[in-house]
Short mmCIF file of C-alpha atoms and ligand atoms in Angstrom, two decimals:
data_model
loop_
_atom_site.label_atom_id
_atom_site.label_comp_id
_atom_site.label_asym_id
_atom_site.label_seq_id
_atom_site.Cartn_x
_atom_site.Cartn_y
_atom_site.Cartn_z
CA MET V 1 -167.99 54.13 -78.51
CA ARG V 2 -167.33 57.24 -79.93
CA VAL V 3 -166.25 58.31 -83.15
CA THR V 4 -164.41 61.44 -83.37
CA PHE V 5 -163.36 62.23 -87.38
CA THR V 6 -163.78 64.79 -90.03
CA ALA V 7 -166.31 64.91 -92.99
CA ASN V 8 -166.17 67.50 -95.43
CA GLY V 9 -164.08 69.85 -93.56
CA LYS V 10 -165.84 69.82 -90.29
CA PRO V 11 -165.86 67.98 -87.10
CA VAL V 12 -168.67 65.00 -86.70
CA GLU V 13 -169.17 62.63 -83.27
CA ALA V 14 -171.05 60.16 -83.30
CA ASP V 15 -171.99 57.95 -80.02
CA ASP V 16 -172.81 54.96 -79.57
CA VAL V 17 -170.71 53.10 -82.40
CA TRP V 18 -170.73 49.29 -81.94
CA GLU V 19 -167.38 48.05 -83.04
CA GLY V 20 -168.67 46.12 -86.03
CA GLU V 21 -170.16 49.36 -87.58
CA SER V 22 -168.88 50.48 -90.64
CA LEU V 23 -167.76 53.94 -91.73
CA LEU V 24 -170.95 53.88 -94.80
CA TYR V 25 -174.10 53.16 -91.86
CA VAL V 26 -172.07 56.10 -89.89
CA LEU V 27 -172.09 58.48 -92.77
CA ARG V 28 -176.01 57.87 -93.71
CA GLU V 29 -177.18 57.07 -89.98
CA ARG V 30 -175.64 58.39 -87.63
CA VAL V 31 -173.91 62.22 -88.80
CA GLY V 32 -176.58 63.27 -91.53
CA LEU V 33 -174.85 61.73 -95.01
CA PRO V 34 -176.59 59.88 -97.09
CA GLY V 35 -175.04 60.56 -100.30
CA SER V 36 -172.73 57.37 -100.06
CA LYS V 37 -175.47 54.84 -101.24
CA ASN V 38 -175.12 50.77 -100.07
CA ALA V 39 -175.87 48.83 -102.37
CA CYS V 40 -173.87 45.47 -101.72
CA GLU V 41 -172.54 46.00 -98.14
CA GLN V 42 -169.17 44.07 -98.88
CA GLY V 43 -166.27 45.76 -101.16
CA GLU V 44 -167.50 44.54 -104.57
CA CYS V 45 -169.93 47.20 -106.08
CA GLY V 46 -169.02 51.31 -105.44
CA SER V 47 -171.88 52.92 -104.71
CA CYS V 48 -170.63 53.83 -101.36
CA THR V 49 -166.93 55.14 -102.28
CA VAL V 50 -165.19 58.04 -99.98
CA TYR V 51 -162.29 59.59 -99.29
CA LEU V 52 -160.53 58.48 -96.42
CA ASP V 53 -157.60 60.82 -95.76
CA ASP V 54 -157.00 61.82 -99.92
CA VAL V 55 -157.36 57.65 -100.56
CA PRO V 56 -160.72 56.75 -102.61
CA VAL V 57 -162.02 53.95 -99.95
CA CYS V 58 -165.78 51.48 -99.81
CA SER V 59 -167.15 52.86 -97.14
CA CYS V 60 -168.86 49.49 -96.37
CA LEU V 61 -165.46 47.83 -95.84
CA VAL V 62 -164.52 50.16 -93.66
CA ALA V 63 -164.98 50.12 -90.12
CA ALA V 64 -166.00 52.98 -87.85
CA GLY V 65 -163.24 53.03 -85.33
CA GLN V 66 -161.01 53.11 -88.16
CA VAL V 67 -161.91 57.17 -89.09
CA GLN V 68 -160.80 57.79 -85.34
CA ASP V 69 -158.98 61.30 -85.96
CA ARG V 70 -159.02 61.03 -89.33
CA GLU V 71 -160.50 63.19 -92.41
CA VAL V 72 -163.73 61.72 -94.27
CA ARG V 73 -164.98 63.23 -97.93
CA THR V 74 -167.73 62.09 -99.23
CA VAL V 75 -169.80 63.13 -102.12
CA GLU V 76 -171.29 65.46 -100.82
CA GLY V 77 -168.32 67.47 -100.31
CA LEU V 78 -167.23 67.24 -104.13
CA ALA V 79 -168.79 70.79 -104.46
CA ASP V 80 -168.55 73.93 -103.01
CA GLU V 81 -169.65 77.54 -102.54
CA SER V 82 -169.15 77.68 -105.89
CA GLY V 83 -171.54 75.12 -107.00
CA LEU V 84 -170.73 71.69 -108.41
CA ASP V 85 -167.62 70.45 -109.15
CA PRO V 86 -167.07 69.60 -113.29
CA VAL V 87 -167.02 66.27 -112.62
CA GLN V 88 -170.38 66.89 -111.28
CA GLN V 89 -171.24 68.74 -113.60
CA ALA V 90 -170.09 66.41 -115.87
CA PHE V 91 -172.00 63.44 -115.15
CA ILE V 92 -175.29 65.69 -115.24
CA ASP V 93 -173.95 67.28 -118.91
CA ALA V 94 -173.85 63.53 -120.25
CA GLY V 95 -176.34 62.17 -119.66
CA ALA V 96 -174.13 59.49 -117.52
CA VAL V 97 -177.05 59.44 -114.66
CA GLN V 98 -180.35 56.83 -114.17
CA CYS V 99 -180.65 55.07 -110.98
CA GLY V 100 -178.24 56.98 -109.55
CA PHE V 101 -177.39 54.81 -107.16
CA CYS V 102 -174.02 54.01 -108.05
CA THR V 103 -173.39 57.90 -108.66
CA PRO V 104 -171.56 59.25 -106.28
CA GLY V 105 -168.54 56.42 -105.71
CA LEU V 106 -168.19 56.98 -109.46
CA LEU V 107 -167.72 60.62 -108.82
CA VAL V 108 -165.20 60.55 -106.16
CA GLN V 109 -163.52 57.59 -107.69
CA THR V 110 -163.48 60.49 -110.91
CA HIS V 111 -162.51 62.80 -108.72
CA ASP V 112 -159.58 61.40 -107.76
CA LEU V 113 -158.77 60.05 -111.12
CA LEU V 114 -158.31 63.38 -112.50
CA GLU V 115 -156.75 64.99 -110.10
CA ARG V 116 -153.65 62.41 -110.15
CA GLU V 117 -154.39 62.23 -114.56
CA PRO V 118 -156.00 65.53 -115.60
CA GLN V 119 -155.87 64.06 -119.12
CA PRO V 120 -156.89 60.08 -119.30
CA SER V 121 -156.94 57.67 -122.42
CA ASP V 122 -159.84 54.87 -122.28
CA THR V 123 -158.13 52.68 -120.75
CA ASP V 124 -156.93 54.65 -117.54
CA ILE V 125 -160.99 55.39 -117.23
CA ARG V 126 -162.25 51.59 -117.35
CA GLU V 127 -159.57 50.88 -115.47
CA ALA V 128 -159.72 53.62 -112.38
CA LEU V 129 -163.73 52.85 -113.21
CA SER V 130 -163.49 49.16 -112.60
CA GLY V 131 -164.40 48.48 -108.90
CA ASN V 132 -167.43 50.70 -109.46
CA LEU V 133 -170.74 48.82 -111.22
CA CYS V 134 -173.47 50.33 -112.57
CA ARG V 135 -176.63 48.44 -113.66
CA CYS V 136 -177.99 50.59 -115.81
CA THR V 137 -176.40 52.84 -118.47
CA GLY V 138 -173.85 50.75 -119.93
CA TYR V 139 -171.14 52.66 -119.06
CA GLU V 140 -170.97 54.57 -122.31
CA LYS V 141 -172.35 58.18 -120.58
CA ILE V 142 -169.76 57.39 -117.95
CA MET V 143 -166.97 57.01 -120.41
CA ASP V 144 -168.43 60.28 -122.10
CA ALA V 145 -169.14 62.02 -118.61
CA VAL V 146 -165.54 61.45 -117.28
CA ARG V 147 -163.95 63.04 -120.85
CA LEU V 148 -166.62 65.80 -120.99
CA ALA V 149 -165.05 66.97 -117.13
CA SER V 150 -161.69 66.20 -118.59
CA ALA V 151 -161.72 68.57 -121.40
CA ARG V 152 -163.69 70.93 -118.37
CA LYS V 153 -161.29 70.80 -116.34
CA CYS V 154 -157.43 71.43 -118.69
CA GLN V 155 -160.16 73.80 -120.78
CA LYS V 156 -160.01 75.41 -117.20
CA VAL V 157 -156.67 75.04 -116.37
CA GLY V 158 -155.61 76.37 -119.31
CA THR V 159 -157.86 79.25 -119.41
CA SER V 160 -156.13 80.78 -116.31
CA GLU V 161 -152.41 80.28 -116.89
S1 FES S 201 -171.50 49.08 -101.10
FE1 FES S 201 -169.45 49.04 -100.19
S2 FES S 201 -168.80 48.57 -101.94
FE2 FES S 201 -171.08 48.09 -102.32
S1 FES S 202 -177.57 54.70 -112.56
FE1 FES S 202 -177.76 52.92 -111.90
S2 FES S 202 -176.44 51.71 -111.63
FE2 FES S 202 -176.01 53.40 -112.74
#
């Protein structure tokens, strides 16, 4: 079947999609967006997290046919022409990336958290990221990165007011 949807603001078409194929597979293998990672393919790790109509989902659990005429935003779509999203930059600056396999999902999930709650508590952060597993960092650098992104975003809003 053919699946047509919007990925990072651009219309895309994927042909010859098998009915059981996941959105994650379509993104990585058919439409050239390999940023979302396949670490478990069972909805356990969050590495494949993308926005589907502005809601974070595990793309390995979404059947490709379900995204027909809908909007998908992947980690590639967080940056814009002005550069990296503050969340992406904060993960780099805080040293929160080691092997990087978990990073795309954490970035999307953190981006969503800060859209909803610009100044999250540590409990808010832990809760928001509880479905995103990282085998490398021990999570402290990730916490630092989220706090840094939050501080920078709030500073930016403060200076633009
Ligand atoms: S690859 Fe989708 S949750 Fe792990
Ligand atoms: S940085 Fe390796 S799994 Fe998180």
